[in-house]
DNA sequence: GTGGTCTAGACCACT
DNA sequence: GTGGTCTAGACCACG
């Protein structure tokens, strides 16, 4: 697990996003036990409170579940995970085309740009 | 001209981004005079200083040029504008594929997902 | 640390210059932690925001680095510091000879003027 | 005659400086009639009022003299001109060594730096 | 009326 | 207590 932060937004929000991706992509498996809040804080090099705050948000989203005295676990609800993942992918694609459009690239142009560009190999 | 903000990042950075897009996409033409700082602040519903700070950043990027007591103008340097636009497009595409990859969608999968999905027709 | 200002130019630019010199001359050591923005503002007898603005510029120049909630530090990149110092010295010398030339003192005359003058022992 | 301005200081002050140099270096001769305020304003591409303000300052310094209905003339007082020129040169040299010193270059080092550097040929 | 600078003071995120 | 952001309002230089 690895965390990268920039200064432009609250760190706890960046943790939420990055953990969300780890979870919905399956890099942290359904049902898997998360490292302790303290350990996660160490890994991410942030204050324990900051990590705690991020985990609360993920629990609100039902992506993780706290078992008192036992630890925090990624949800086992694979339907929920799939829903989150599909939603995330759809939003990512939609935003991408919106971004390109605001630059003046319509759908066709963007597709062509990607194909000839080979931008993805880098 | 229209500005939308969210609370996750400094407003002045969001102004910089949105004006940058207006400029490099040509929605504000090369050489065109911008509304006064005070008018822009009114349009964006922010304080004059906040708008001023954003404009200073754009000037640092050489996208706008200040004529003392006369106003601020979009650069006429079309080469620079093209460079910025190409850079922006390339970064957008690159980040998109990185995002999809972190979700577990490799390049081919992403392409297919886009094609069948018809996601672009929102 | 000491700051002197005149009225001919923006104070924040004068702060930038004076801090830059403190940094590239090594009077503030590489890696050293700066006083807090508020303390620097008190030392310089300016408003916090004015000092903040100057520090942002120095950060753009990569001479200082902000550690969130922790403080601001002079860069440890000694190569960059050396580059800045050399550039600064070269510009200073170049401008000096240009100034003297505009007064009608060519290179040789200037050199002689310095030597006999003993101007340096004020 | 040629004028260059930057945005960091009032334009009228920059005009004063540049005209002062033209005068004390003899590029505008003692006793010579200056172009009209309007023509000077055109040459410098500034507003007439701005040029007027600069000329008032030079008159305060006794470097130019207004003959009503006749025009403005550079002083014929060669002693005064020499005094100004010597003062200006001395100040320039003094400031130069101070600048270098604040960078950590003492007098000897600066002299050597100039000699080996050949910075003046560029 | 144009842009630019500065102050004072409030509030937020993080440790 | 650290840095960062934003607002409100005053004032200056130039035309």
Short mmCIF file of C-alpha atoms (C1' of nucleotides) in Angstrom, two decimals:
data_model
loop_
_atom_site.label_atom_id
_atom_site.label_comp_id
_atom_site.label_asym_id
_atom_site.label_seq_id
_atom_site.Cartn_x
_atom_site.Cartn_y
_atom_site.Cartn_z
CA UNK A 1 0.00 0.00 0.00
CA UNK A 2 1.24 3.44 -0.91
CA UNK A 3 -0.07 6.94 -0.48
CA UNK A 4 0.74 10.12 -2.37
CA UNK A 5 -0.41 13.54 -1.32
CA UNK A 6 -0.33 17.00 -2.70
CA UNK A 7 -0.86 20.26 -0.88
CA UNK A 8 -3.90 21.37 -2.81
CA UNK A 9 -6.51 19.42 -0.85
CA UNK A 10 -7.08 18.10 2.67
CA UNK A 11 -4.99 15.02 3.24
CA UNK A 12 -7.82 12.99 4.73
CA UNK A 13 -9.81 13.36 1.51
CA UNK A 14 -6.87 12.14 -0.50
CA UNK A 15 -6.60 9.13 1.78
CA UNK A 16 -10.30 8.38 1.32
CA UNK A 17 -9.93 8.45 -2.45
CA UNK A 18 -6.83 6.31 -2.52
CA UNK A 19 -8.20 3.73 -0.11
CA UNK A 20 -11.47 3.66 -2.02
CA UNK A 21 -9.59 2.78 -5.19
CA UNK A 22 -7.58 0.08 -3.42
CA UNK A 23 -10.83 -1.42 -2.20
CA UNK A 24 -13.03 -1.26 -5.26
CA UNK A 25 -10.25 -2.41 -7.57
CA UNK A 26 -9.76 -5.42 -5.35
CA UNK A 27 -6.18 -4.56 -4.45
CA UNK A 28 -7.43 -4.95 -0.93
CA UNK A 29 -9.69 -8.00 -1.11
CA UNK A 30 -13.29 -8.19 0.08
CA UNK A 31 -13.37 -9.26 3.70
CA UNK A 32 -9.69 -8.50 4.20
CA UNK A 33 -8.62 -7.06 7.50
CA UNK A 34 -7.05 -3.60 7.27
CA UNK A 35 -3.86 -2.77 9.13
CA UNK A 36 -4.53 -0.93 12.40
CA UNK A 37 -5.25 2.77 12.22
CA UNK A 38 -1.86 3.43 13.75
CA UNK A 39 -0.09 1.26 11.24
CA UNK A 40 -1.98 2.84 8.37
CA UNK A 41 -1.03 6.24 9.73
CA UNK A 42 2.61 5.20 9.78
CA UNK A 43 2.41 3.81 6.25
CA UNK A 44 0.85 7.03 4.98
CA UNK A 45 3.11 9.20 7.12
CA UNK A 46 0.20 11.13 8.55
CA UNK A 47 -1.15 11.75 11.99
CA UNK A 48 -3.33 9.00 13.48
CA UNK A 49 -6.26 11.39 13.73
CA UNK A 50 -6.07 12.16 10.04
CA UNK A 51 -6.15 8.48 9.13
CA UNK A 52 -8.99 7.88 11.56
CA UNK A 53 -11.01 10.62 9.96
CA UNK A 54 -10.53 9.08 6.53
CA UNK A 55 -11.62 5.65 7.78
CA UNK A 56 -14.79 7.09 9.24
CA UNK A 57 -15.68 8.39 5.81
CA UNK A 58 -15.09 4.99 4.22
CA UNK A 59 -17.26 3.42 6.86
CA UNK A 60 -20.00 5.92 6.03
CA UNK A 61 -19.73 4.69 2.44
CA UNK A 62 -20.13 1.10 3.75
CA UNK A 63 -16.86 0.12 2.12
CA UNK A 64 -15.33 -0.86 5.42
CA UNK A 65 -16.86 -2.26 8.57
CA UNK A 66 -15.52 -1.92 12.07
CA UNK A 67 -15.63 -4.94 14.33
CA UNK A 68 -15.13 -3.61 17.82
CA UNK A 69 -11.91 -4.81 19.41
CA UNK A 70 -11.19 -6.83 16.34
CA UNK A 71 -10.25 -4.39 13.62
CA UNK A 72 -11.60 -2.89 10.46
CA UNK A 73 -12.51 -5.05 7.48
CA UNK A 74 -13.28 -4.42 3.84
CA UNK A 75 -16.92 -5.20 3.17
CA UNK A 76 -17.79 -8.64 1.83
CA UNK A 77 -20.75 -7.28 -0.07
CA UNK A 78 -19.47 -7.96 -3.59
CA UNK A 79 -22.54 -6.43 -5.15
CA UNK A 80 -21.84 -3.16 -3.37
CA UNK A 81 -18.21 -3.30 -4.41
CA UNK A 82 -19.18 -3.94 -8.02
CA UNK A 83 -21.64 -1.07 -7.91
CA UNK A 84 -18.97 1.25 -6.56
CA UNK A 85 -16.48 0.09 -9.15
CA UNK A 86 -18.86 0.51 -12.07
CA UNK A 87 -19.95 3.88 -10.84
CA UNK A 88 -16.35 4.98 -10.46
CA UNK A 89 -15.37 3.77 -13.92
CA UNK A 90 -18.40 5.40 -15.54
CA UNK A 91 -17.72 8.69 -13.78
CA UNK A 92 -14.06 8.57 -14.75
CA UNK A 93 -14.89 8.03 -18.41
CA UNK A 94 -17.60 10.66 -18.41
CA UNK A 95 -15.38 13.25 -16.79
CA UNK A 96 -12.60 12.44 -19.23
CA UNK A 97 -14.77 13.18 -22.24
CA UNK A 98 -16.08 16.32 -20.60
CA UNK A 99 -12.55 17.51 -19.98
CA UNK A 100 -11.54 16.84 -23.54
CA UNK A 101 -14.67 18.56 -24.79
CA UNK A 102 -13.92 21.68 -22.80
CA UNK A 103 -10.56 21.71 -24.60
CA UNK A 104 -12.39 21.58 -27.91
CA UNK A 105 -11.93 17.83 -28.59
CA UNK A 106 -15.27 16.20 -29.46
CA UNK A 107 -15.89 12.49 -29.00
CA UNK A 108 -14.57 11.38 -32.40
CA UNK A 109 -11.52 13.61 -32.20
CA UNK A 110 -10.69 12.30 -28.77
CA UNK A 111 -10.98 8.69 -29.89
CA UNK A 112 -8.72 9.35 -32.87
CA UNK A 113 -6.28 11.28 -30.70
CA UNK A 114 -6.00 8.30 -28.38
CA UNK A 115 -5.57 5.78 -31.18
CA UNK A 116 -2.88 7.48 -33.19
CA UNK A 117 -1.31 9.03 -30.15
CA UNK A 118 -0.31 5.94 -28.32
CA UNK A 119 -0.30 8.27 -25.36
CA UNK A 120 -0.87 5.35 -23.09
CA UNK A 121 2.55 3.85 -23.64
CA UNK A 122 4.89 5.83 -21.62
CA UNK B 1 -17.86 33.08 -18.92
CA UNK B 2 -18.86 30.92 -16.02
CA UNK B 3 -17.13 29.60 -12.94
CA UNK B 4 -17.94 26.61 -10.77
CA UNK B 5 -16.22 25.87 -7.51
CA UNK B 6 -16.16 23.09 -5.01
CA UNK B 7 -14.85 23.18 -1.48
CA UNK B 8 -12.11 20.64 -1.88
CA UNK B 9 -9.45 22.96 -3.18
CA UNK B 10 -8.50 26.66 -3.01
CA UNK B 11 -10.83 28.74 -5.11
CA UNK B 12 -7.97 30.66 -6.70
CA UNK B 13 -6.55 27.40 -8.08
CA UNK B 14 -9.91 26.48 -9.53
CA UNK B 15 -10.12 29.87 -11.18
CA UNK B 16 -6.67 29.36 -12.65
CA UNK B 17 -7.70 26.02 -14.13
CA UNK B 18 -10.97 27.23 -15.53
CA UNK B 19 -9.50 30.34 -17.07
CA UNK B 20 -6.62 28.30 -18.44
CA UNK B 21 -9.11 26.07 -20.24
CA UNK B 22 -11.05 29.04 -21.59
CA UNK B 23 -7.81 30.42 -22.94
CA UNK B 24 -6.12 27.34 -24.40
CA UNK B 25 -9.37 26.10 -25.94
CA UNK B 26 -9.75 29.46 -27.65
CA UNK B 27 -13.05 30.27 -25.93
CA UNK B 28 -11.26 33.46 -25.00
CA UNK B 29 -9.39 34.39 -28.16
CA UNK B 30 -5.67 35.19 -28.40
CA UNK B 31 -5.12 38.88 -27.86
CA UNK B 32 -8.57 39.37 -26.40
CA UNK B 33 -8.95 41.77 -23.50
CA UNK B 34 -10.20 40.21 -20.30
CA UNK B 35 -12.90 41.87 -18.21
CA UNK B 36 -11.39 43.96 -15.43
CA UNK B 37 -10.21 42.16 -12.32
CA UNK B 38 -13.13 43.62 -10.41
CA UNK B 39 -15.65 42.53 -13.02
CA UNK B 40 -14.19 39.04 -13.15
CA UNK B 41 -14.45 38.90 -9.38
CA UNK B 42 -18.12 39.83 -9.61
CA UNK B 43 -18.75 37.23 -12.34
CA UNK B 44 -17.07 34.52 -10.27
CA UNK B 45 -18.62 35.79 -7.06
CA UNK B 46 -15.30 35.93 -5.27
CA UNK B 47 -13.30 38.68 -3.63
CA UNK B 48 -11.20 40.90 -5.89
CA UNK B 49 -8.01 39.70 -4.24
CA UNK B 50 -8.85 36.08 -4.87
CA UNK B 51 -9.34 36.78 -8.57
CA UNK B 52 -6.19 38.89 -8.61
CA UNK B 53 -4.20 36.05 -7.14
CA UNK B 54 -5.44 33.69 -9.85
CA UNK B 55 -4.57 36.17 -12.58
CA UNK B 56 -1.05 36.55 -11.23
CA UNK B 57 -0.61 32.80 -11.63
CA UNK B 58 -1.84 32.92 -15.22
CA UNK B 59 0.56 35.75 -15.88
CA UNK B 60 3.39 33.65 -14.44
CA UNK B 61 2.36 31.00 -16.95
CA UNK B 62 2.61 33.68 -19.67
CA UNK B 63 -0.98 32.99 -20.73
CA UNK B 64 -2.06 36.54 -19.98
CA UNK B 65 -0.21 39.82 -20.17
CA UNK B 66 -0.89 42.94 -18.16
CA UNK B 67 -0.82 46.34 -19.78
CA UNK B 68 -0.46 48.84 -16.97
CA UNK B 69 -3.66 50.77 -16.36
CA UNK B 70 -5.03 49.38 -19.57
CA UNK B 71 -6.19 45.89 -18.79
CA UNK B 72 -5.16 42.28 -19.05
CA UNK B 73 -4.95 40.48 -22.36
CA UNK B 74 -4.72 36.88 -23.46
CA UNK B 75 -1.33 36.27 -25.01
CA UNK B 76 -1.05 36.45 -28.77
CA UNK B 77 1.68 33.83 -28.78
CA UNK B 78 -0.19 31.09 -30.63
CA UNK B 79 2.77 28.74 -30.37
CA UNK B 80 2.67 28.98 -26.60
CA UNK B 81 -1.08 28.48 -26.58
CA UNK B 82 -0.74 25.39 -28.78
CA UNK B 83 1.97 24.07 -26.50
CA UNK B 84 -0.20 24.52 -23.45
CA UNK B 85 -3.19 22.94 -25.18
CA UNK B 86 -1.22 19.91 -26.35
CA UNK B 87 0.32 19.49 -22.94
CA UNK B 88 -3.05 19.71 -21.28
CA UNK B 89 -4.63 17.19 -23.64
CA UNK B 90 -1.76 14.75 -23.25
CA UNK B 91 -1.86 15.00 -19.48
CA UNK B 92 -5.62 14.52 -19.45
CA UNK B 93 -5.40 11.37 -21.55
CA UNK B 94 -2.47 10.02 -19.60
CA UNK B 95 -4.17 10.56 -16.25
CA UNK B 96 -7.35 8.99 -17.56
CA UNK B 97 -5.60 5.75 -18.44
CA UNK B 98 -3.76 5.77 -15.14
CA UNK B 99 -7.03 6.18 -13.28
CA UNK B 100 -8.64 3.35 -15.20
CA UNK B 101 -5.58 1.19 -14.63
CA UNK B 102 -5.73 1.73 -10.90
CA UNK B 103 -9.30 0.45 -11.12
CA UNK B 104 -8.05 -2.67 -12.84
CA UNK B 105 -8.91 -1.67 -16.42
CA UNK B 106 -5.92 -2.09 -18.73
CA UNK B 107 -5.60 -0.15 -21.96
CA UNK B 108 -7.51 -2.64 -24.17
CA UNK B 109 -10.27 -3.11 -21.64
CA UNK B 110 -10.67 0.63 -21.30
CA UNK B 111 -10.90 1.11 -25.05
CA UNK B 112 -13.51 -1.63 -25.34
CA UNK B 113 -15.39 -0.27 -22.37
CA UNK B 114 -15.61 3.11 -24.06
CA UNK B 115 -16.68 1.66 -27.41
CA UNK B 116 -19.51 -0.57 -26.30
CA UNK B 117 -20.47 1.68 -23.47
CA UNK B 118 -21.58 4.65 -25.43
CA UNK B 119 -20.77 6.42 -22.18
CA UNK B 120 -20.17 9.60 -24.08
CA UNK B 121 -23.82 10.06 -24.81
CA UNK B 122 -24.51 10.93 -21.29
CA UNK C 1 17.53 38.32 10.24
CA UNK C 2 16.78 41.88 9.23
CA UNK C 3 14.65 43.52 6.59
CA UNK C 4 14.88 46.98 5.05
CA UNK C 5 12.30 48.40 2.74
CA UNK C 6 11.90 51.44 0.59
CA UNK C 7 8.75 52.80 -0.95
CA UNK C 8 9.74 52.44 -4.56
CA UNK C 9 8.70 48.86 -5.01
CA UNK C 10 6.23 46.34 -3.56
CA UNK C 11 7.31 45.19 -0.15
CA UNK C 12 6.70 41.54 -0.94
CA UNK C 13 9.22 41.76 -3.80
CA UNK C 14 11.79 43.29 -1.50
CA UNK C 15 11.21 40.50 0.99
CA UNK C 16 11.70 37.95 -1.77
CA UNK C 17 15.02 39.51 -2.74
CA UNK C 18 16.33 39.82 0.77
CA UNK C 19 15.35 36.31 1.75
CA UNK C 20 16.79 35.02 -1.50
CA UNK C 21 20.12 36.59 -0.63
CA UNK C 22 20.03 35.18 2.91
CA UNK C 23 19.42 31.76 1.41
CA UNK C 24 21.82 31.67 -1.50
CA UNK C 25 24.60 33.25 0.53
CA UNK C 26 24.14 30.55 3.14
CA UNK C 27 23.25 32.98 5.91
CA UNK C 28 20.26 30.73 6.30
CA UNK C 29 21.67 27.25 5.92
CA UNK C 30 20.38 24.57 3.53
CA UNK C 31 17.71 22.52 5.24
CA UNK C 32 17.26 25.07 7.99
CA UNK C 33 13.77 25.69 9.29
CA UNK C 34 12.49 29.21 8.78
CA UNK C 35 10.69 31.07 11.56
CA UNK C 36 6.93 30.74 11.20
CA UNK C 37 5.18 32.96 8.70
CA UNK C 38 3.68 34.93 11.54
CA UNK C 39 7.03 35.37 13.26
CA UNK C 40 8.70 36.44 10.02
CA UNK C 41 5.90 38.95 9.54
CA UNK C 42 6.57 40.36 13.00
CA UNK C 43 10.33 40.51 12.35
CA UNK C 44 9.79 42.35 9.08
CA UNK C 45 6.98 44.46 10.53
CA UNK C 46 4.60 43.57 7.73
CA UNK C 47 1.24 41.89 7.59
CA UNK C 48 1.18 38.10 7.65
CA UNK C 49 -0.31 37.96 4.17
CA UNK C 50 2.44 40.10 2.73
CA UNK C 51 5.06 37.76 4.14
CA UNK C 52 3.05 34.76 2.97
CA UNK C 53 2.98 36.12 -0.55
CA UNK C 54 6.75 36.53 -0.58
CA UNK C 55 7.24 32.98 0.69
CA UNK C 56 5.00 31.60 -2.04
CA UNK C 57 7.30 33.21 -4.58
CA UNK C 58 10.36 31.67 -2.97
CA UNK C 59 8.61 28.33 -3.03
CA UNK C 60 7.91 28.78 -6.74
CA UNK C 61 11.64 29.34 -7.12
CA UNK C 62 12.19 26.05 -5.26
CA UNK C 63 14.36 27.81 -2.70
CA UNK C 64 12.08 26.89 0.17
CA UNK C 65 9.87 23.88 0.75
CA UNK C 66 6.75 23.73 2.85
CA UNK C 67 6.06 20.80 5.11
CA UNK C 68 2.38 20.93 5.88
CA UNK C 69 1.68 22.00 9.45
CA UNK C 70 5.33 21.63 10.19
CA UNK C 71 7.04 24.67 8.86
CA UNK C 72 8.99 25.97 5.92
CA UNK C 73 12.51 24.83 5.20
CA UNK C 74 15.33 26.07 3.01
CA UNK C 75 15.94 23.57 0.24
CA UNK C 76 18.69 21.03 0.73
CA UNK C 77 19.41 20.98 -2.97
CA UNK C 78 22.89 22.45 -2.86
CA UNK C 79 23.23 22.27 -6.62
CA UNK C 80 20.19 24.47 -7.03
CA UNK C 81 21.51 26.85 -4.40
CA UNK C 82 24.84 27.07 -6.16
CA UNK C 83 23.09 27.68 -9.46
CA UNK C 84 21.07 30.50 -7.97
CA UNK C 85 24.12 32.02 -6.32
CA UNK C 86 26.21 31.90 -9.49
CA UNK C 87 23.39 33.34 -11.52
CA UNK C 88 22.90 36.12 -9.01
CA UNK C 89 26.59 36.99 -8.92
CA UNK C 90 26.87 36.99 -12.70
CA UNK C 91 23.82 39.20 -13.09
CA UNK C 92 25.10 41.60 -10.45
CA UNK C 93 28.44 41.97 -12.16
CA UNK C 94 26.89 42.30 -15.59
CA UNK C 95 24.46 44.96 -14.49
CA UNK C 96 27.23 46.82 -12.74
CA UNK C 97 29.28 47.13 -15.90
CA UNK C 98 26.19 48.09 -17.86
CA UNK C 99 25.41 50.82 -15.37
CA UNK C 100 28.93 52.13 -15.49
CA UNK C 101 28.88 52.00 -19.27
CA UNK C 102 25.71 54.04 -19.45
CA UNK C 103 27.58 56.63 -17.37
CA UNK C 104 30.35 56.63 -19.96
CA UNK C 105 32.80 54.38 -18.08
CA UNK C 106 34.02 51.56 -20.31
CA UNK C 107 35.38 48.31 -18.86
CA UNK C 108 39.00 49.45 -18.52
CA UNK C 109 38.04 52.79 -17.04
CA UNK C 110 35.78 51.13 -14.54
CA UNK C 111 38.47 48.71 -13.46
CA UNK C 112 40.97 51.55 -13.01
CA UNK C 113 38.41 53.65 -11.20
CA UNK C 114 37.86 50.82 -8.74
CA UNK C 115 41.57 50.20 -8.21
CA UNK C 116 42.77 53.73 -7.54
CA UNK C 117 39.53 54.75 -5.92
CA UNK C 118 39.67 52.49 -2.98
CA UNK C 119 35.93 53.07 -3.05
CA UNK C 120 35.42 49.85 -1.21
CA UNK C 121 36.86 51.18 1.97
CA UNK C 122 34.01 53.39 2.68
CA UNK D 1 16.67 58.50 -26.72
CA UNK D 2 15.10 55.30 -25.51
CA UNK D 3 13.12 54.30 -22.45
CA UNK D 4 12.56 50.90 -20.91
CA UNK D 5 10.12 50.24 -18.11
CA UNK D 6 9.20 47.40 -15.88
CA UNK D 7 6.11 46.97 -13.79
CA UNK D 8 7.81 46.86 -10.44
CA UNK D 9 8.10 50.61 -9.85
CA UNK D 10 6.26 53.80 -10.77
CA UNK D 11 6.96 54.73 -14.36
CA UNK D 12 7.75 58.35 -13.56
CA UNK D 13 10.58 57.26 -11.27
CA UNK D 14 12.02 55.10 -14.00
CA UNK D 15 11.89 58.06 -16.38
CA UNK D 16 13.69 60.24 -13.83
CA UNK D 17 16.47 57.68 -13.50
CA UNK D 18 16.90 57.16 -17.19
CA UNK D 19 16.88 60.85 -18.05
CA UNK D 20 19.29 61.54 -15.21
CA UNK D 21 21.72 59.07 -16.71
CA UNK D 22 21.35 60.56 -20.19
CA UNK D 23 22.13 63.95 -18.72
CA UNK D 24 25.02 63.22 -16.40
CA UNK D 25 26.70 60.92 -18.92
CA UNK D 26 26.55 63.74 -21.46
CA UNK D 27 24.41 61.79 -23.90
CA UNK D 28 22.23 64.85 -23.70
CA UNK D 29 24.72 67.72 -23.71
CA UNK D 30 24.87 70.56 -21.20
CA UNK D 31 22.68 73.41 -22.34
CA UNK D 32 20.87 71.24 -24.88
CA UNK D 33 17.16 71.85 -25.36
CA UNK D 34 14.97 68.89 -24.48
CA UNK D 35 12.18 67.77 -26.79
CA UNK D 36 8.78 69.09 -25.68
CA UNK D 37 7.02 67.30 -22.88
CA UNK D 38 4.53 65.95 -25.38
CA UNK D 39 7.24 64.68 -27.70
CA UNK D 40 9.09 63.09 -24.81
CA UNK D 41 5.83 61.44 -23.74
CA UNK D 42 5.39 60.05 -27.25
CA UNK D 43 8.99 58.81 -27.35
CA UNK D 44 8.57 57.07 -23.99
CA UNK D 45 5.04 55.91 -24.81
CA UNK D 46 3.66 57.30 -21.60
CA UNK D 47 0.99 59.79 -20.70
CA UNK D 48 1.99 63.46 -20.86
CA UNK D 49 1.24 63.86 -17.17
CA UNK D 50 3.61 61.05 -16.29
CA UNK D 51 6.44 62.66 -18.26
CA UNK D 52 5.64 66.05 -16.79
CA UNK D 53 5.90 64.63 -13.31
CA UNK D 54 9.32 63.16 -14.06
CA UNK D 55 10.59 66.45 -15.45
CA UNK D 56 9.50 68.30 -12.35
CA UNK D 57 11.67 65.96 -10.30
CA UNK D 58 14.68 66.58 -12.55
CA UNK D 59 14.11 70.29 -12.20
CA UNK D 60 14.09 69.90 -8.43
CA UNK D 61 17.48 68.24 -8.81
CA UNK D 62 18.62 71.30 -10.82
CA UNK D 63 19.56 69.08 -13.74
CA UNK D 64 17.12 70.79 -16.07
CA UNK D 65 15.88 74.34 -16.19
CA UNK D 66 12.60 75.56 -17.60
CA UNK D 67 12.59 78.72 -19.65
CA UNK D 68 8.99 79.83 -19.79
CA UNK D 69 7.51 79.67 -23.29
CA UNK D 70 10.85 78.54 -24.58
CA UNK D 71 11.36 74.98 -23.43
CA UNK D 72 13.35 72.94 -21.00
CA UNK D 73 17.13 72.85 -21.09
CA UNK D 74 19.81 70.70 -19.55
CA UNK D 75 21.77 72.76 -17.06
CA UNK D 76 25.00 74.35 -18.24
CA UNK D 77 26.50 74.08 -14.81
CA UNK D 78 29.25 71.63 -15.64
CA UNK D 79 30.45 71.53 -12.05
CA UNK D 80 27.03 70.36 -10.95
CA UNK D 81 26.93 67.77 -13.72
CA UNK D 82 30.35 66.48 -12.75
CA UNK D 83 29.31 66.30 -9.13
CA UNK D 84 26.25 64.33 -10.03
CA UNK D 85 28.21 62.01 -12.28
CA UNK D 86 30.91 61.36 -9.70
CA UNK D 87 28.31 60.80 -7.02
CA UNK D 88 26.43 58.41 -9.25
CA UNK D 89 29.54 56.44 -10.17
CA UNK D 90 30.68 56.24 -6.57
CA UNK D 91 27.28 55.08 -5.41
CA UNK D 92 27.12 52.49 -8.20
CA UNK D 93 30.50 51.07 -7.27
CA UNK D 94 29.73 51.11 -3.57
CA UNK D 95 26.42 49.36 -4.02
CA UNK D 96 28.02 46.81 -6.28
CA UNK D 97 30.53 45.77 -3.65
CA UNK D 98 27.84 45.73 -1.00
CA UNK D 99 25.72 43.46 -3.15
CA UNK D 100 28.58 41.12 -3.76
CA UNK D 101 29.44 41.15 -0.07
CA UNK D 102 25.91 40.18 0.89
CA UNK D 103 26.40 37.19 -1.42
CA UNK D 104 29.53 36.27 0.48
CA UNK D 105 32.08 37.71 -2.00
CA UNK D 106 34.57 39.97 -0.24
CA UNK D 107 36.49 42.70 -2.07
CA UNK D 108 39.40 40.52 -3.19
CA UNK D 109 37.15 37.68 -4.28
CA UNK D 110 35.00 40.04 -6.27
CA UNK D 111 37.98 41.55 -8.04
CA UNK D 112 39.29 38.11 -8.93
CA UNK D 113 35.87 36.97 -10.02
CA UNK D 114 35.68 39.89 -12.42
CA UNK D 115 39.19 39.35 -13.77
CA UNK D 116 39.03 35.68 -14.54
CA UNK D 117 35.35 35.78 -15.35
CA UNK D 118 35.45 38.05 -18.31
CA UNK D 119 31.81 38.56 -17.40
CA UNK D 120 31.86 41.92 -19.09
CA UNK D 121 32.17 40.47 -22.57
CA UNK D 122 28.78 39.14 -23.44
"C1'" DG E 1 -11.79 53.44 -14.19
"C1'" DT E 2 -7.64 50.35 -14.86
"C1'" DG E 3 -4.40 47.26 -12.13
"C1'" DG E 4 -1.64 46.70 -7.78
"C1'" DT E 5 -0.50 46.60 -2.77
"C1'" DC E 6 -1.30 46.29 1.91
"C1'" DT E 7 -3.76 45.61 6.36
"C1'" DA E 8 -6.80 43.50 9.63
"C1'" DG E 9 -9.17 39.89 10.89
"C1'" DA E 10 -11.64 35.51 10.50
"C1'" DC E 11 -11.61 30.68 9.74
"C1'" DC E 12 -9.86 25.99 8.17
"C1'" DA E 13 -6.71 21.66 8.14
"C1'" DC E 14 -3.41 19.25 10.54
"C1'" DT E 15 -0.15 17.97 14.76
"C1'" DG F 1 0.81 26.43 17.11
"C1'" DT F 2 1.94 25.36 12.10
"C1'" DG F 3 0.65 26.90 7.27
"C1'" DG F 4 -3.19 28.30 4.05
"C1'" DT F 5 -7.36 30.70 2.28
"C1'" DC F 6 -10.64 34.14 1.94
"C1'" DT F 7 -13.04 38.59 2.72
"C1'" DA F 8 -13.59 43.48 3.32
"C1'" DG F 9 -11.90 47.62 2.79
"C1'" DA F 10 -8.44 51.24 2.15
"C1'" DC F 11 -5.15 53.47 -0.66
"C1'" DC F 12 -1.75 54.23 -4.59
"C1'" DA F 13 -0.12 54.91 -9.65
"C1'" DC F 14 -1.51 55.83 -14.11
"C1'" DG F 15 -4.68 57.84 -17.88
#
